[in-house]
Amino acid sequence: MKPKWSENSLPTRMVLYALSSFSCAFIRRTIWTLTVSLVPLLAFSALSDGIAQQPCPQGFSVEGIVTDPSGAVIADAKVEIAGSSQATTDPAGQFTLSCLSGNQVAITVQADGFADASVTAAPSPNLVTHLNIQLQIANLATNIQVGDDVTALDADHGVGTRTLSTRDVQQLSDDPDDFLRELQAIAASGGGMPGSALLTVDGFENASAVPPKGSIASIRVNPDLFSAEYESAPYLGGRIEIFTKPGASPYHGALFFTDSNAIFNATDPLSATATPAGKQRYGFEISGPVVAEKNGFALALEKRDIDEFNVVDAVTLDAEGNPSPLQQSVSAPQRLWIASARDDWQAAVNDSMAVSFTANVNNLGNQGIGGLTLAEAGYSSLVSEYDLRLNNTLTLGTNILHETRIGYTWKRTANTPVSMNPSLQVAGYFTGGGATSQNLDNREQDLEADDDLMVTQGKHTWKIGAQSLGFFVHDYDPNTFNGAFQFGGGSAPVLDANNNPTGQTTTISGIEQYRRALLSLPGGSPTTYQLTTGTALVPLTQWRLGLYAQDAIKLAPQFSVIGGLRYQLQTSPNSFSNFSPRVGLSWSPDKKSTWIIHLRAGIFHFPNQQSFATEVARLNGVRQQETTVYSPSYNNPLTPVSGSIHVSAVDQFPRSLIQISSFQTHVGIERTFPGGWHLETTLYWYSSWNQLLSRNINAPLILGTCIGIPPDPIAALMSPRPGAPNENVIQYQNAGHSSGNVFVIAADRPTGKWASISGAYVHVNGKSNTSDASGPQSSYSNIGENSRDNWVGNNAVYANGSLHLPRKLDFSSILDVRNGTPYNITTGTDANGDGNFNDRPSYASAPGSGAYSTPFGLLTTNTVNGNVPRNLGTMPTVMHLDASLSRAFTLNPKDKTRTLIFSARSANLLNHTNITAVNTVLSSSAIGQSLAAETARRIELGVRFAF
């Protein structure tokens, strides 16, 4: 039975309606969390409606934000209704005009250095009209006609578009890592791939590190993702656009310090001992004029000292050679610096420029450790990024805006291993020895040049632009130069009490195989030994270019259409025929625009990442030579012994490799209700082709599935190949595909006087036959490969809100709950000899050697090209609930900019165990067992002095 809707109980009804789509198990995991985090906000919001409306029963209110042409907020702007109300924008650029009467009011906005703006606003059905007023450079007039919410039909607005003001940003976490995770959750609430939204800063397309939070003016999440201006398809994760603050006319600054002491924090959920993690953050920010009304600057510096732990949860051999659990908590200190400097100047009345420099330097200790990876296989890492960027905005009259951006980025990742010994991987049990990355030193310089022109003429808004990005890579990558042993288990002779073969065979695990190798017993040869030699340095240059043109036509106040075309090319690998048409319309069936319908469709192309090109350049058989020895001697792996086989490998692109392509459609409906509530529902459908898939085109000709007999990898390697013997040719092909649909239902009340809240339920169905250019288990068959996409967690709930409590207390919370993503079950061996250790098991009909009872049924490793489908397993549910409570004190009543803010924040408030890795190797007999998890609950206390 469908729920009976009533506007008076809309918030509760929307939440219950969204939750009704969940499975019972998912409801049990989330319903009490939603109750704790959302019901108080909903109740307080409903109460605030009554409080806010009672003083002005016959009038309406106007709330809004004032920004400059770049999207940065403008503080201290005067907002006035002649002979009536007036207000001044706060540091977040926001204002409120209350208790207005009449059918419409004329509003004037003034700010130093900007042209006056005249705005006409009419009452909305919920008696709260929302405005977003953009001021132009001085001497340029602006006139705007405003109804309920004209942004709903703007070209850059789609279902799920959100703009976070400075005040909204301050409600999110101060810690940059948690801050980015929360932004990604907000972006994912639009239906995209969790954690994969593209982050841009001040319009630059090159993915960037998050700038210091204090330097952020506003953030726009998920603008109209079907715009021809954008490259990425919506299902790839969405878009987060950060705009930093220009230098202020008066001097402003802040000092801050936060401490997350170990006594407040919870122990790692997988650790048997206490893990007293701690974190400190401190820094400053300052901005002001250099030359009054001509030139301003902004500086910010932040330091983080983090003392976390990586937890090892493995199985090794004890002194007697018996398998023994090993659990360690290894200190992983991090020392992180973030700095930014910006200078703005007014070159002319209509010409503004900004140059900025940011630095992000991270020193990380004991990385790569945790789960099955022992401390000896770790490394320390230096990760740095420096960005120098120039932005020029030229206003050519009242209807032409031209913007040019040039940026240069330096990136470096340098690793120092704990051990130089060969890597040692015992599949499903532990990974020891030295890190395979060894002394990796990856240096990259990126050059970006963008040019955009926006022209407004009558009903048309034209946007034309070019985006170019060059990658200059110098990758010193000695991957497996130290050698790597692999023990995957498999067929071996049965040994008697004196360790002599009995003449019978059995199936042994990887750790038993390793034990025999240490004791030089029969069946103790490693599965493989891999060694790479040659020149470690790999140079590569890749260029990308995108050209776009778009026209948004407002045919009527309630009807607009948009059409655009995008063209892309890239080098290394070359791809030149990538045309992407986009179309859409927005229509409101009523004059007050309480209903809005969006339709969108388009073709998208996504470049092949330079990391794949780097790998092909590295392992081309000339620069570096990779050799894999099957069944080698453990003591002298490169010395040929009876039964061992040496196989070489090269990576390559085919003659033609094109960009990943997809077709997307979107239907969205928005509804605005009295009381400020806004409901939207969206359905995406996507189909992607030309995805990268790697395949060994010279693999041994092993066809079909064999079940019940222990595999013999050596026999497989002796089978005929299409080309040269004993050589693997790994080719990247455009043979991958995916398709699916995304359903989103969301509700929000964003600008209440006392509370704001938003929430979304997302349901995803998606299948693919590849992920991240991975290959199939068999080079000659795709059976079982088409399965759930790696990123798909079928159900998710995202919610966030804030309360303005009595005594000037501010409370905010953000919730992210989603089903776990799939994982692939493997045998730990390479039974078909194609060089990939991604072989899957088969379903077994009876118990026996090599058969394991699992939650998925009886599975066996005694198989070649197993019949278990890809991504059969599912990770546990992920849940984050972050909360923040703050109080601001004004130190000088005459100067409200001098404030002292005390805050308490918590990440993972409910201390939910968020698993990041599980055991996926069947022969370990611990399939699905948790190996690693995110940090437990962290509490941070802070103080901020602003002036």
PDB file of N, CA, C and O in Angstrom, residues 445-484:
ATOM      1  N   GLN A 445      54.998  16.899 -14.048  1.00  0.00           N
ATOM      2  CA  GLN A 445      54.633  18.299 -14.219  1.00  0.00           C
ATOM      3  C   GLN A 445      53.428  18.364 -15.148  1.00  0.00           C
ATOM      4  O   GLN A 445      53.410  17.700 -16.188  1.00  0.00           O
ATOM      5  N   ASP A 446      52.429  19.151 -14.756  1.00  0.00           N
ATOM      6  CA  ASP A 446      51.210  19.288 -15.543  1.00  0.00           C
ATOM      7  C   ASP A 446      51.033  20.748 -15.953  1.00  0.00           C
ATOM      8  O   ASP A 446      51.209  21.651 -15.128  1.00  0.00           O
ATOM      9  N   LEU A 447      50.687  20.959 -17.208  1.00  0.00           N
ATOM     10  CA  LEU A 447      50.424  22.301 -17.720  1.00  0.00           C
ATOM     11  C   LEU A 447      48.987  22.366 -18.202  1.00  0.00           C
ATOM     12  O   LEU A 447      48.566  21.557 -19.033  1.00  0.00           O
ATOM     13  N   GLU A 448      48.231  23.323 -17.669  1.00  0.00           N
ATOM     14  CA  GLU A 448      46.836  23.498 -18.062  1.00  0.00           C
ATOM     15  C   GLU A 448      46.612  24.902 -18.580  1.00  0.00           C
ATOM     16  O   GLU A 448      47.082  25.878 -17.979  1.00  0.00           O
ATOM     17  N   ALA A 449      45.881  25.007 -19.683  1.00  0.00           N
ATOM     18  CA  ALA A 449      45.486  26.301 -20.234  1.00  0.00           C
ATOM     19  C   ALA A 449      44.031  26.195 -20.677  1.00  0.00           C
ATOM     20  O   ALA A 449      43.692  25.362 -21.521  1.00  0.00           O
ATOM     21  N   ASP A 450      43.182  27.035 -20.090  1.00  0.00           N
ATOM     22  CA  ASP A 450      41.748  27.027 -20.386  1.00  0.00           C
ATOM     23  C   ASP A 450      41.317  28.415 -20.818  1.00  0.00           C
ATOM     24  O   ASP A 450      41.849  29.430 -20.338  1.00  0.00           O
ATOM     25  N   ASP A 451      40.332  28.452 -21.709  1.00  0.00           N
ATOM     26  CA  ASP A 451      39.789  29.733 -22.155  1.00  0.00           C
ATOM     27  C   ASP A 451      38.289  29.573 -22.352  1.00  0.00           C
ATOM     28  O   ASP A 451      37.847  28.674 -23.081  1.00  0.00           O
ATOM     29  N   ASP A 452      37.500  30.424 -21.682  1.00  0.00           N
ATOM     30  CA  ASP A 452      36.040  30.342 -21.744  1.00  0.00           C
ATOM     31  C   ASP A 452      35.465  31.699 -22.092  1.00  0.00           C
ATOM     32  O   ASP A 452      35.929  32.743 -21.594  1.00  0.00           O
ATOM     33  N   LEU A 453      34.437  31.674 -22.920  1.00  0.00           N
ATOM     34  CA  LEU A 453      33.722  32.896 -23.302  1.00  0.00           C
ATOM     35  C   LEU A 453      32.233  32.661 -23.127  1.00  0.00           C
ATOM     36  O   LEU A 453      31.682  31.678 -23.641  1.00  0.00           O
ATOM     37  N   MET A 454      31.577  33.536 -22.371  1.00  0.00           N
ATOM     38  CA  MET A 454      30.135  33.438 -22.156  1.00  0.00           C
ATOM     39  C   MET A 454      29.484  34.710 -22.688  1.00  0.00           C
ATOM     40  O   MET A 454      29.887  35.827 -22.321  1.00  0.00           O
ATOM     41  N   VAL A 455      28.498  34.528 -23.555  1.00  0.00           N
ATOM     42  CA  VAL A 455      27.796  35.652 -24.192  1.00  0.00           C
ATOM     43  C   VAL A 455      26.309  35.483 -23.959  1.00  0.00           C
ATOM     44  O   VAL A 455      25.739  34.422 -24.248  1.00  0.00           O
ATOM     45  N   THR A 456      25.680  36.526 -23.431  1.00  0.00           N
ATOM     46  CA  THR A 456      24.235  36.528 -23.231  1.00  0.00           C
ATOM     47  C   THR A 456      23.611  37.515 -24.202  1.00  0.00           C
ATOM     48  O   THR A 456      23.973  38.700 -24.226  1.00  0.00           O
ATOM     49  N   GLN A 457      22.676  37.029 -25.017  1.00  0.00           N
ATOM     50  CA  GLN A 457      22.024  37.881 -26.000  1.00  0.00           C
ATOM     51  C   GLN A 457      20.564  37.468 -26.130  1.00  0.00           C
ATOM     52  O   GLN A 457      20.272  36.381 -26.622  1.00  0.00           O
ATOM     53  N   GLY A 458      19.688  38.314 -25.624  1.00  0.00           N
ATOM     54  CA  GLY A 458      18.274  37.999 -25.659  1.00  0.00           C
ATOM     55  C   GLY A 458      17.974  36.740 -24.872  1.00  0.00           C
ATOM     56  O   GLY A 458      18.303  36.620 -23.691  1.00  0.00           O
ATOM     57  N   LYS A 459      17.377  35.764 -25.553  1.00  0.00           N
ATOM     58  CA  LYS A 459      17.018  34.514 -24.900  1.00  0.00           C
ATOM     59  C   LYS A 459      18.168  33.512 -24.884  1.00  0.00           C
ATOM     60  O   LYS A 459      18.031  32.432 -24.308  1.00  0.00           O
ATOM     61  N   HIS A 460      19.290  33.858 -25.494  1.00  0.00           N
ATOM     62  CA  HIS A 460      20.388  32.913 -25.652  1.00  0.00           C
ATOM     63  C   HIS A 460      21.510  33.193 -24.651  1.00  0.00           C
ATOM     64  O   HIS A 460      21.844  34.352 -24.391  1.00  0.00           O
ATOM     65  N   THR A 461      22.085  32.123 -24.134  1.00  0.00           N
ATOM     66  CA  THR A 461      23.315  32.206 -23.355  1.00  0.00           C
ATOM     67  C   THR A 461      24.311  31.253 -23.987  1.00  0.00           C
ATOM     68  O   THR A 461      24.190  30.029 -23.878  1.00  0.00           O
ATOM     69  N   TRP A 462      25.289  31.837 -24.688  1.00  0.00           N
ATOM     70  CA  TRP A 462      26.306  31.041 -25.374  1.00  0.00           C
ATOM     71  C   TRP A 462      27.503  30.843 -24.451  1.00  0.00           C
ATOM     72  O   TRP A 462      27.905  31.743 -23.728  1.00  0.00           O
ATOM     73  N   LYS A 463      28.068  29.648 -24.533  1.00  0.00           N
ATOM     74  CA  LYS A 463      29.292  29.373 -23.808  1.00  0.00           C
ATOM     75  C   LYS A 463      30.214  28.576 -24.730  1.00  0.00           C
ATOM     76  O   LYS A 463      29.836  27.514 -25.233  1.00  0.00           O
ATOM     77  N   ILE A 464      31.403  29.113 -24.932  1.00  0.00           N
ATOM     78  CA  ILE A 464      32.384  28.494 -25.831  1.00  0.00           C
ATOM     79  C   ILE A 464      33.699  28.419 -25.087  1.00  0.00           C
ATOM     80  O   ILE A 464      34.076  29.363 -24.379  1.00  0.00           O
ATOM     81  N   GLY A 465      34.410  27.304 -25.246  1.00  0.00           N
ATOM     82  CA  GLY A 465      35.655  27.204 -24.504  1.00  0.00           C
ATOM     83  C   GLY A 465      36.601  26.153 -25.031  1.00  0.00           C
ATOM     84  O   GLY A 465      36.246  25.303 -25.859  1.00  0.00           O
ATOM     85  N   ALA A 466      37.832  26.239 -24.547  1.00  0.00           N
ATOM     86  CA  ALA A 466      38.884  25.270 -24.861  1.00  0.00           C
ATOM     87  C   ALA A 466      39.596  24.913 -23.568  1.00  0.00           C
ATOM     88  O   ALA A 466      39.882  25.782 -22.746  1.00  0.00           O
ATOM     89  N   GLN A 467      39.864  23.626 -23.396  1.00  0.00           N
ATOM     90  CA  GLN A 467      40.549  23.127 -22.198  1.00  0.00           C
ATOM     91  C   GLN A 467      41.696  22.225 -22.648  1.00  0.00           C
ATOM     92  O   GLN A 467      41.471  21.221 -23.328  1.00  0.00           O
ATOM     93  N   SER A 468      42.920  22.590 -22.298  1.00  0.00           N
ATOM     94  CA  SER A 468      44.076  21.780 -22.678  1.00  0.00           C
ATOM     95  C   SER A 468      44.862  21.406 -21.436  1.00  0.00           C
ATOM     96  O   SER A 468      44.982  22.187 -20.492  1.00  0.00           O
ATOM     97  N   LEU A 469      45.397  20.190 -21.450  1.00  0.00           N
ATOM     98  CA  LEU A 469      46.123  19.677 -20.294  1.00  0.00           C
ATOM     99  C   LEU A 469      47.254  18.783 -20.777  1.00  0.00           C
ATOM    100  O   LEU A 469      47.029  17.856 -21.562  1.00  0.00           O
ATOM    101  N   GLY A 470      48.465  19.104 -20.349  1.00  0.00           N
ATOM    102  CA  GLY A 470      49.627  18.305 -20.705  1.00  0.00           C
ATOM    103  C   GLY A 470      50.260  17.675 -19.487  1.00  0.00           C
ATOM    104  O   GLY A 470      50.416  18.331 -18.446  1.00  0.00           O
ATOM    105  N   PHE A 471      50.619  16.386 -19.586  1.00  0.00           N
ATOM    106  CA  PHE A 471      51.282  15.658 -18.509  1.00  0.00           C
ATOM    107  C   PHE A 471      52.713  15.344 -18.954  1.00  0.00           C
ATOM    108  O   PHE A 471      52.915  14.743 -20.014  1.00  0.00           O
ATOM    109  N   PHE A 472      53.682  15.740 -18.135  1.00  0.00           N
ATOM    110  CA  PHE A 472      55.091  15.457 -18.417  1.00  0.00           C
ATOM    111  C   PHE A 472      55.609  14.597 -17.268  1.00  0.00           C
ATOM    112  O   PHE A 472      55.864  15.095 -16.169  1.00  0.00           O
ATOM    113  N   VAL A 473      55.734  13.286 -17.551  1.00  0.00           N
ATOM    114  CA  VAL A 473      56.010  12.310 -16.508  1.00  0.00           C
ATOM    115  C   VAL A 473      57.454  11.838 -16.598  1.00  0.00           C
ATOM    116  O   VAL A 473      57.957  11.517 -17.686  1.00  0.00           O
ATOM    117  N   HIS A 474      58.134  11.820 -15.437  1.00  0.00           N
ATOM    118  CA  HIS A 474      59.445  11.192 -15.290  1.00  0.00           C
ATOM    119  C   HIS A 474      59.313  10.221 -14.121  1.00  0.00           C
ATOM    120  O   HIS A 474      59.489  10.582 -12.968  1.00  0.00           O
ATOM    121  N   ASP A 475      59.009   8.990 -14.487  1.00  0.00           N
ATOM    122  CA  ASP A 475      58.628   7.980 -13.499  1.00  0.00           C
ATOM    123  C   ASP A 475      59.787   7.016 -13.282  1.00  0.00           C
ATOM    124  O   ASP A 475      60.077   6.180 -14.141  1.00  0.00           O
ATOM    125  N   TYR A 476      60.458   7.137 -12.139  1.00  0.00           N
ATOM    126  CA  TYR A 476      61.507   6.189 -11.773  1.00  0.00           C
ATOM    127  C   TYR A 476      60.834   5.062 -11.009  1.00  0.00           C
ATOM    128  O   TYR A 476      60.506   5.191  -9.836  1.00  0.00           O
ATOM    129  N   ASP A 477      60.613   3.941 -11.697  1.00  0.00           N
ATOM    130  CA  ASP A 477      59.755   2.881 -11.162  1.00  0.00           C
ATOM    131  C   ASP A 477      60.481   1.538 -11.208  1.00  0.00           C
ATOM    132  O   ASP A 477      60.344   0.779 -12.170  1.00  0.00           O
ATOM    133  N   PRO A 478      61.254   1.199 -10.160  1.00  0.00           N
ATOM    134  CA  PRO A 478      61.950  -0.090 -10.122  1.00  0.00           C
ATOM    135  C   PRO A 478      61.057  -1.204  -9.583  1.00  0.00           C
ATOM    136  O   PRO A 478      61.419  -1.922  -8.645  1.00  0.00           O
ATOM    137  N   ASN A 479      59.876  -1.351 -10.165  1.00  0.00           N
ATOM    138  CA  ASN A 479      58.896  -2.317  -9.690  1.00  0.00           C
ATOM    139  C   ASN A 479      59.429  -3.736  -9.839  1.00  0.00           C
ATOM    140  O   ASN A 479      59.791  -4.172 -10.938  1.00  0.00           O
ATOM    141  N   THR A 480      59.492  -4.497  -8.751  1.00  0.00           N
ATOM    142  CA  THR A 480      60.009  -5.861  -8.649  1.00  0.00           C
ATOM    143  C   THR A 480      61.458  -5.980  -9.124  1.00  0.00           C
ATOM    144  O   THR A 480      61.893  -7.046  -9.548  1.00  0.00           O
ATOM    145  N   PHE A 481      62.225  -4.884  -9.067  1.00  0.00           N
ATOM    146  CA  PHE A 481      63.664  -4.995  -9.312  1.00  0.00           C
ATOM    147  C   PHE A 481      64.322  -5.819  -8.205  1.00  0.00           C
ATOM    148  O   PHE A 481      65.435  -6.311  -8.370  1.00  0.00           O
ATOM    149  N   ASN A 482      63.653  -5.935  -7.061  1.00  0.00           N
ATOM    150  CA  ASN A 482      64.170  -6.750  -5.964  1.00  0.00           C
ATOM    151  C   ASN A 482      63.695  -8.192  -6.036  1.00  0.00           C
ATOM    152  O   ASN A 482      64.069  -9.027  -5.202  1.00  0.00           O
ATOM    153  N   GLY A 483      62.859  -8.502  -7.019  1.00  0.00           N
ATOM    154  CA  GLY A 483      62.330  -9.855  -7.151  1.00  0.00           C
ATOM    155  C   GLY A 483      61.116 -10.075  -6.272  1.00  0.00           C
ATOM    156  O   GLY A 483      60.920  -9.390  -5.261  1.00  0.00           O
ATOM    157  N   ALA A 484      60.276 -11.049  -6.651  1.00  0.00           N
ATOM    158  CA  ALA A 484      59.045 -11.318  -5.898  1.00  0.00           C
ATOM    159  C   ALA A 484      58.690 -12.791  -5.999  1.00  0.00           C
ATOM    160  O   ALA A 484      58.518 -13.333  -7.099  1.00  0.00           O
TER     161      ALA A 484
END
